[in-house]
């Protein structure tokens, strides 16, 4: 077994080869590097505009994480529960990695309610993922920092996977 590290979230995965996706943040396999090649960007020097964007992105991730947590608690089947649980974990990981880049403590989860039926839950998930993708692509376009562009490009790709997931289960 070899250690691989995700160049987006920094988590370490142990396996014979790199996985399809990061099991922690959901980033595509291309972001998983042999652990020795991993570079820790730590706290990133960022412009005021990017800092504000990151603050909003953390709020958005925590809001979505809390939503999926509520969905998992009230899911109608074991399968939808597993999907919401996974989505919750990935959004938590996203909030954490953005906070790390900003050099701030992670705020707590807000109190969010979810709709009753799974169908309605996925409908809201679709809206939430769409909003995240749009915002992240805006950040990719306007951020002057290359590392920030790389992070939000990867996050937009992951949220696109989430969007697909929300469509499949209609
Ligand atoms: Fe990751
Ligand atoms: Fe996310």
PDB file of N, CA and C in Angstrom, residues 49-122:
ATOM      1  N   UNK A  49     -10.613  41.043  -2.135  1.00  0.00           N
ATOM      2  CA  UNK A  49     -11.765  40.524  -2.880  1.00  0.00           C
ATOM      3  C   UNK A  49     -11.847  39.006  -2.767  1.00  0.00           C
ATOM      4  N   UNK A  50     -10.698  38.349  -2.886  1.00  0.00           N
ATOM      5  CA  UNK A  50     -10.676  36.890  -2.785  1.00  0.00           C
ATOM      6  C   UNK A  50     -11.029  36.450  -1.375  1.00  0.00           C
ATOM      7  N   UNK A  51     -10.556  37.205  -0.380  1.00  0.00           N
ATOM      8  CA  UNK A  51     -10.863  36.855   1.012  1.00  0.00           C
ATOM      9  C   UNK A  51     -12.374  36.892   1.239  1.00  0.00           C
ATOM     10  N   UNK A  52     -13.024  37.932   0.710  1.00  0.00           N
ATOM     11  CA  UNK A  52     -14.486  38.053   0.839  1.00  0.00           C
ATOM     12  C   UNK A  52     -15.180  36.898   0.125  1.00  0.00           C
ATOM     13  N   UNK A  53     -14.691  36.556  -1.062  1.00  0.00           N
ATOM     14  CA  UNK A  53     -15.264  35.428  -1.813  1.00  0.00           C
ATOM     15  C   UNK A  53     -15.117  34.132  -1.018  1.00  0.00           C
ATOM     16  N   UNK A  54     -13.946  33.940  -0.407  1.00  0.00           N
ATOM     17  CA  UNK A  54     -13.708  32.716   0.368  1.00  0.00           C
ATOM     18  C   UNK A  54     -14.630  32.647   1.581  1.00  0.00           C
ATOM     19  N   UNK A  55     -14.856  33.818   2.205  1.00  0.00           N
ATOM     20  CA  UNK A  55     -15.754  33.859   3.372  1.00  0.00           C
ATOM     21  C   UNK A  55     -17.160  33.408   2.960  1.00  0.00           C
ATOM     22  N   UNK A  56     -17.611  33.929   1.832  1.00  0.00           N
ATOM     23  CA  UNK A  56     -18.943  33.548   1.330  1.00  0.00           C
ATOM     24  C   UNK A  56     -18.972  32.066   0.961  1.00  0.00           C
ATOM     25  N   UNK A  57     -17.863  31.589   0.397  1.00  0.00           N
ATOM     26  CA  UNK A  57     -17.804  30.176  -0.005  1.00  0.00           C
ATOM     27  C   UNK A  57     -17.876  29.258   1.224  1.00  0.00           C
ATOM     28  N   UNK A  58     -17.224  29.660   2.323  1.00  0.00           N
ATOM     29  CA  UNK A  58     -17.284  28.866   3.559  1.00  0.00           C
ATOM     30  C   UNK A  58     -18.728  28.813   4.056  1.00  0.00           C
ATOM     31  N   UNK A  59     -19.401  29.966   4.059  1.00  0.00           N
ATOM     32  CA  UNK A  59     -20.811  30.005   4.494  1.00  0.00           C
ATOM     33  C   UNK A  59     -21.665  29.101   3.617  1.00  0.00           C
ATOM     34  N   UNK A  60     -21.416  29.164   2.322  1.00  0.00           N
ATOM     35  CA  UNK A  60     -22.198  28.345   1.379  1.00  0.00           C
ATOM     36  C   UNK A  60     -21.953  26.853   1.641  1.00  0.00           C
ATOM     37  N   UNK A  61     -20.693  26.471   1.836  1.00  0.00           N
ATOM     38  CA  UNK A  61     -20.371  25.064   2.085  1.00  0.00           C
ATOM     39  C   UNK A  61     -20.996  24.567   3.387  1.00  0.00           C
ATOM     40  N   UNK A  62     -20.913  25.399   4.428  1.00  0.00           N
ATOM     41  CA  UNK A  62     -21.467  24.982   5.721  1.00  0.00           C
ATOM     42  C   UNK A  62     -22.987  24.902   5.658  1.00  0.00           C
ATOM     43  N   UNK A  63     -23.584  25.823   4.904  1.00  0.00           N
ATOM     44  CA  UNK A  63     -25.035  25.805   4.719  1.00  0.00           C
ATOM     45  C   UNK A  63     -25.445  24.514   4.004  1.00  0.00           C
ATOM     46  N   UNK A  64     -24.705  24.155   2.953  1.00  0.00           N
ATOM     47  CA  UNK A  64     -25.012  22.918   2.224  1.00  0.00           C
ATOM     48  C   UNK A  64     -24.713  21.690   3.083  1.00  0.00           C
ATOM     49  N   UNK A  65     -23.623  21.740   3.839  1.00  0.00           N
ATOM     50  CA  UNK A  65     -23.276  20.612   4.713  1.00  0.00           C
ATOM     51  C   UNK A  65     -24.387  20.382   5.735  1.00  0.00           C
ATOM     52  N   UNK A  66     -24.895  21.466   6.328  1.00  0.00           N
ATOM     53  CA  UNK A  66     -25.968  21.356   7.327  1.00  0.00           C
ATOM     54  C   UNK A  66     -27.251  20.835   6.676  1.00  0.00           C
ATOM     55  N   UNK A  67     -27.496  21.292   5.451  1.00  0.00           N
ATOM     56  CA  UNK A  67     -28.678  20.820   4.713  1.00  0.00           C
ATOM     57  C   UNK A  67     -28.588  19.311   4.497  1.00  0.00           C
ATOM     58  N   UNK A  68     -27.430  18.831   4.028  1.00  0.00           N
ATOM     59  CA  UNK A  68     -27.287  17.395   3.764  1.00  0.00           C
ATOM     60  C   UNK A  68     -27.313  16.573   5.054  1.00  0.00           C
ATOM     61  N   UNK A  69     -26.835  17.173   6.120  1.00  0.00           N
ATOM     62  CA  UNK A  69     -26.887  16.472   7.404  1.00  0.00           C
ATOM     63  C   UNK A  69     -28.347  16.247   7.802  1.00  0.00           C
ATOM     64  N   UNK A  70     -29.158  17.299   7.653  1.00  0.00           N
ATOM     65  CA  UNK A  70     -30.589  17.187   7.957  1.00  0.00           C
ATOM     66  C   UNK A  70     -31.239  16.166   7.027  1.00  0.00           C
ATOM     67  N   UNK A  71     -30.868  16.196   5.737  1.00  0.00           N
ATOM     68  CA  UNK A  71     -31.423  15.251   4.755  1.00  0.00           C
ATOM     69  C   UNK A  71     -31.085  13.810   5.139  1.00  0.00           C
ATOM     70  N   UNK A  72     -29.840  13.588   5.567  1.00  0.00           N
ATOM     71  CA  UNK A  72     -29.417  12.231   5.938  1.00  0.00           C
ATOM     72  C   UNK A  72     -30.212  11.745   7.147  1.00  0.00           C
ATOM     73  N   UNK A  73     -30.449  12.639   8.086  1.00  0.00           N
ATOM     74  CA  UNK A  73     -31.191  12.265   9.299  1.00  0.00           C
ATOM     75  C   UNK A  73     -32.636  11.916   8.987  1.00  0.00           C
ATOM     76  N   UNK A  74     -33.174  12.533   7.923  1.00  0.00           N
ATOM     77  CA  UNK A  74     -34.592  12.316   7.610  1.00  0.00           C
ATOM     78  C   UNK A  74     -34.813  11.656   6.250  1.00  0.00           C
ATOM     79  N   UNK A  75     -33.805  10.937   5.771  1.00  0.00           N
ATOM     80  CA  UNK A  75     -33.926  10.277   4.462  1.00  0.00           C
ATOM     81  C   UNK A  75     -34.971   9.165   4.513  1.00  0.00           C
ATOM     82  N   UNK A  76     -35.595   8.932   3.355  1.00  0.00           N
ATOM     83  CA  UNK A  76     -36.659   7.918   3.300  1.00  0.00           C
ATOM     84  C   UNK A  76     -36.130   6.498   3.116  1.00  0.00           C
ATOM     85  N   UNK A  77     -34.934   6.366   2.539  1.00  0.00           N
ATOM     86  CA  UNK A  77     -34.370   5.019   2.364  1.00  0.00           C
ATOM     87  C   UNK A  77     -32.907   5.004   2.800  1.00  0.00           C
ATOM     88  N   UNK A  78     -32.378   3.792   2.948  1.00  0.00           N
ATOM     89  CA  UNK A  78     -30.963   3.630   3.329  1.00  0.00           C
ATOM     90  C   UNK A  78     -30.046   4.185   2.235  1.00  0.00           C
ATOM     91  N   UNK A  79     -30.489   4.027   0.982  1.00  0.00           N
ATOM     92  CA  UNK A  79     -29.649   4.480  -0.133  1.00  0.00           C
ATOM     93  C   UNK A  79     -29.586   6.001  -0.190  1.00  0.00           C
ATOM     94  N   UNK A  80     -30.729   6.654  -0.076  1.00  0.00           N
ATOM     95  CA  UNK A  80     -30.696   8.123  -0.115  1.00  0.00           C
ATOM     96  C   UNK A  80     -29.958   8.654   1.117  1.00  0.00           C
ATOM     97  N   UNK A  81     -30.095   7.940   2.212  1.00  0.00           N
ATOM     98  CA  UNK A  81     -29.360   8.348   3.423  1.00  0.00           C
ATOM     99  C   UNK A  81     -27.852   8.304   3.180  1.00  0.00           C
ATOM    100  N   UNK A  82     -27.394   7.246   2.504  1.00  0.00           N
ATOM    101  CA  UNK A  82     -25.965   7.103   2.207  1.00  0.00           C
ATOM    102  C   UNK A  82     -25.495   8.234   1.290  1.00  0.00           C
ATOM    103  N   UNK A  83     -26.324   8.588   0.311  1.00  0.00           N
ATOM    104  CA  UNK A  83     -25.958   9.675  -0.614  1.00  0.00           C
ATOM    105  C   UNK A  83     -25.834  10.993   0.153  1.00  0.00           C
ATOM    106  N   UNK A  84     -26.829  11.302   0.973  1.00  0.00           N
ATOM    107  CA  UNK A  84     -26.802  12.574   1.718  1.00  0.00           C
ATOM    108  C   UNK A  84     -25.640  12.616   2.716  1.00  0.00           C
ATOM    109  N   UNK A  85     -25.349  11.482   3.300  1.00  0.00           N
ATOM    110  CA  UNK A  85     -24.253  11.405   4.254  1.00  0.00           C
ATOM    111  C   UNK A  85     -22.926  11.749   3.570  1.00  0.00           C
ATOM    112  N   UNK A  86     -22.751  11.166   2.401  1.00  0.00           N
ATOM    113  CA  UNK A  86     -21.532  11.405   1.632  1.00  0.00           C
ATOM    114  C   UNK A  86     -21.431  12.869   1.202  1.00  0.00           C
ATOM    115  N   UNK A  87     -22.562  13.415   0.758  1.00  0.00           N
ATOM    116  CA  UNK A  87     -22.568  14.823   0.352  1.00  0.00           C
ATOM    117  C   UNK A  87     -22.223  15.717   1.545  1.00  0.00           C
ATOM    118  N   UNK A  88     -22.789  15.394   2.702  1.00  0.00           N
ATOM    119  CA  UNK A  88     -22.486  16.165   3.922  1.00  0.00           C
ATOM    120  C   UNK A  88     -20.983  16.136   4.216  1.00  0.00           C
ATOM    121  N   UNK A  89     -20.381  14.962   4.143  1.00  0.00           N
ATOM    122  CA  UNK A  89     -18.952  14.826   4.458  1.00  0.00           C
ATOM    123  C   UNK A  89     -18.092  15.627   3.491  1.00  0.00           C
ATOM    124  N   UNK A  90     -18.445  15.553   2.215  1.00  0.00           N
ATOM    125  CA  UNK A  90     -17.642  16.281   1.224  1.00  0.00           C
ATOM    126  C   UNK A  90     -17.766  17.785   1.414  1.00  0.00           C
ATOM    127  N   UNK A  91     -18.972  18.273   1.679  1.00  0.00           N
ATOM    128  CA  UNK A  91     -19.135  19.730   1.872  1.00  0.00           C
ATOM    129  C   UNK A  91     -18.406  20.191   3.135  1.00  0.00           C
ATOM    130  N   UNK A  92     -18.392  19.348   4.167  1.00  0.00           N
ATOM    131  CA  UNK A  92     -17.631  19.674   5.382  1.00  0.00           C
ATOM    132  C   UNK A  92     -16.143  19.806   5.049  1.00  0.00           C
ATOM    133  N   UNK A  93     -15.682  18.889   4.234  1.00  0.00           N
ATOM    134  CA  UNK A  93     -14.268  18.891   3.829  1.00  0.00           C
ATOM    135  C   UNK A  93     -13.947  20.161   3.024  1.00  0.00           C
ATOM    136  N   UNK A  94     -14.892  20.569   2.180  1.00  0.00           N
ATOM    137  CA  UNK A  94     -14.689  21.781   1.380  1.00  0.00           C
ATOM    138  C   UNK A  94     -14.593  23.016   2.284  1.00  0.00           C
ATOM    139  N   UNK A  95     -15.509  23.096   3.260  1.00  0.00           N
ATOM    140  CA  UNK A  95     -15.464  24.240   4.185  1.00  0.00           C
ATOM    141  C   UNK A  95     -14.109  24.268   4.899  1.00  0.00           C
ATOM    142  N   UNK A  96     -13.669  23.091   5.323  1.00  0.00           N
ATOM    143  CA  UNK A  96     -12.405  22.993   6.058  1.00  0.00           C
ATOM    144  C   UNK A  96     -11.210  23.443   5.205  1.00  0.00           C
ATOM    145  N   UNK A  97     -11.191  23.012   3.951  1.00  0.00           N
ATOM    146  CA  UNK A  97     -10.015  23.353   3.128  1.00  0.00           C
ATOM    147  C   UNK A  97      -9.990  24.845   2.765  1.00  0.00           C
ATOM    148  N   UNK A  98     -11.160  25.450   2.621  1.00  0.00           N
ATOM    149  CA  UNK A  98     -11.176  26.892   2.331  1.00  0.00           C
ATOM    150  C   UNK A  98     -10.730  27.667   3.578  1.00  0.00           C
ATOM    151  N   UNK A  99     -11.201  27.233   4.764  1.00  0.00           N
ATOM    152  CA  UNK A  99     -10.781  27.882   6.017  1.00  0.00           C
ATOM    153  C   UNK A  99      -9.269  27.787   6.182  1.00  0.00           C
ATOM    154  N   UNK A 100      -8.707  26.641   5.828  1.00  0.00           N
ATOM    155  CA  UNK A 100      -7.257  26.438   5.947  1.00  0.00           C
ATOM    156  C   UNK A 100      -6.524  27.437   5.035  1.00  0.00           C
ATOM    157  N   UNK A 101      -7.033  27.597   3.816  1.00  0.00           N
ATOM    158  CA  UNK A 101      -6.401  28.534   2.869  1.00  0.00           C
ATOM    159  C   UNK A 101      -6.493  29.969   3.392  1.00  0.00           C
ATOM    160  N   UNK A 102      -7.592  30.271   4.117  1.00  0.00           N
ATOM    161  CA  UNK A 102      -7.778  31.618   4.667  1.00  0.00           C
ATOM    162  C   UNK A 102      -7.008  31.809   5.975  1.00  0.00           C
ATOM    163  N   UNK A 103      -6.643  30.698   6.610  1.00  0.00           N
ATOM    164  CA  UNK A 103      -5.969  30.766   7.903  1.00  0.00           C
ATOM    165  C   UNK A 103      -6.917  31.134   9.023  1.00  0.00           C
ATOM    166  N   UNK A 104      -8.170  30.650   8.928  1.00  0.00           N
ATOM    167  CA  UNK A 104      -9.150  30.928   9.997  1.00  0.00           C
ATOM    168  C   UNK A 104      -9.693  29.634  10.597  1.00  0.00           C
ATOM    169  N   UNK A 105     -10.288  29.765  11.794  1.00  0.00           N
ATOM    170  CA  UNK A 105     -10.965  28.643  12.437  1.00  0.00           C
ATOM    171  C   UNK A 105     -12.264  28.383  11.688  1.00  0.00           C
ATOM    172  N   UNK A 106     -12.646  27.117  11.609  1.00  0.00           N
ATOM    173  CA  UNK A 106     -13.883  26.794  10.920  1.00  0.00           C
ATOM    174  C   UNK A 106     -15.088  27.149  11.789  1.00  0.00           C
ATOM    175  N   UNK A 107     -16.041  27.949  11.246  1.00  0.00           N
ATOM    176  CA  UNK A 107     -17.240  28.261  12.027  1.00  0.00           C
ATOM    177  C   UNK A 107     -18.114  27.014  12.208  1.00  0.00           C
ATOM    178  N   UNK A 108     -19.065  27.061  13.136  1.00  0.00           N
ATOM    179  CA  UNK A 108     -19.956  25.912  13.374  1.00  0.00           C
ATOM    180  C   UNK A 108     -21.016  25.796  12.287  1.00  0.00           C
ATOM    181  N   UNK A 109     -21.724  24.668  12.302  1.00  0.00           N
ATOM    182  CA  UNK A 109     -22.787  24.442  11.315  1.00  0.00           C
ATOM    183  C   UNK A 109     -24.034  25.247  11.676  1.00  0.00           C
ATOM    184  N   UNK A 110     -24.662  25.881  10.675  1.00  0.00           N
ATOM    185  CA  UNK A 110     -25.931  26.561  10.968  1.00  0.00           C
ATOM    186  C   UNK A 110     -27.043  25.523  11.156  1.00  0.00           C
ATOM    187  N   UNK A 111     -28.186  25.956  11.657  1.00  0.00           N
ATOM    188  CA  UNK A 111     -29.321  25.063  11.861  1.00  0.00           C
ATOM    189  C   UNK A 111     -30.202  25.135  10.615  1.00  0.00           C
ATOM    190  N   UNK A 112     -30.234  24.053   9.848  1.00  0.00           N
ATOM    191  CA  UNK A 112     -30.973  24.059   8.583  1.00  0.00           C
ATOM    192  C   UNK A 112     -32.025  22.941   8.575  1.00  0.00           C
ATOM    193  N   UNK A 113     -33.204  23.297   8.082  1.00  0.00           N
ATOM    194  CA  UNK A 113     -34.257  22.279   7.941  1.00  0.00           C
ATOM    195  C   UNK A 113     -34.259  21.763   6.505  1.00  0.00           C
ATOM    196  N   UNK A 114     -34.808  20.569   6.315  1.00  0.00           N
ATOM    197  CA  UNK A 114     -34.908  20.037   4.947  1.00  0.00           C
ATOM    198  C   UNK A 114     -36.347  19.628   4.657  1.00  0.00           C
ATOM    199  N   UNK A 115     -36.691  19.552   3.363  1.00  0.00           N
ATOM    200  CA  UNK A 115     -38.048  19.129   3.005  1.00  0.00           C
ATOM    201  C   UNK A 115     -38.320  17.687   3.445  1.00  0.00           C
ATOM    202  N   UNK A 116     -39.597  17.327   3.472  1.00  0.00           N
ATOM    203  CA  UNK A 116     -40.005  16.022   3.991  1.00  0.00           C
ATOM    204  C   UNK A 116     -39.642  14.854   3.074  1.00  0.00           C
ATOM    205  N   UNK A 117     -39.994  14.977   1.791  1.00  0.00           N
ATOM    206  CA  UNK A 117     -39.767  13.834   0.894  1.00  0.00           C
ATOM    207  C   UNK A 117     -38.369  13.888   0.266  1.00  0.00           C
ATOM    208  N   UNK A 118     -37.878  12.707  -0.106  1.00  0.00           N
ATOM    209  CA  UNK A 118     -36.574  12.648  -0.768  1.00  0.00           C
ATOM    210  C   UNK A 118     -36.608  13.396  -2.093  1.00  0.00           C
ATOM    211  N   UNK A 119     -37.725  13.294  -2.774  1.00  0.00           N
ATOM    212  CA  UNK A 119     -37.849  13.984  -4.062  1.00  0.00           C
ATOM    213  C   UNK A 119     -37.631  15.493  -3.886  1.00  0.00           C
ATOM    214  N   UNK A 120     -38.262  16.044  -2.874  1.00  0.00           N
ATOM    215  CA  UNK A 120     -38.098  17.483  -2.590  1.00  0.00           C
ATOM    216  C   UNK A 120     -36.682  17.793  -2.120  1.00  0.00           C
ATOM    217  N   UNK A 121     -36.094  16.879  -1.390  1.00  0.00           N
ATOM    218  CA  UNK A 121     -34.718  17.077  -0.897  1.00  0.00           C
ATOM    219  C   UNK A 121     -33.766  17.198  -2.094  1.00  0.00           C
ATOM    220  N   UNK A 122     -33.935  16.293  -3.055  1.00  0.00           N
ATOM    221  CA  UNK A 122     -33.048  16.324  -4.220  1.00  0.00           C
ATOM    222  C   UNK A 122     -33.297  17.546  -5.101  1.00  0.00           C
TER     223      UNK A 122
END
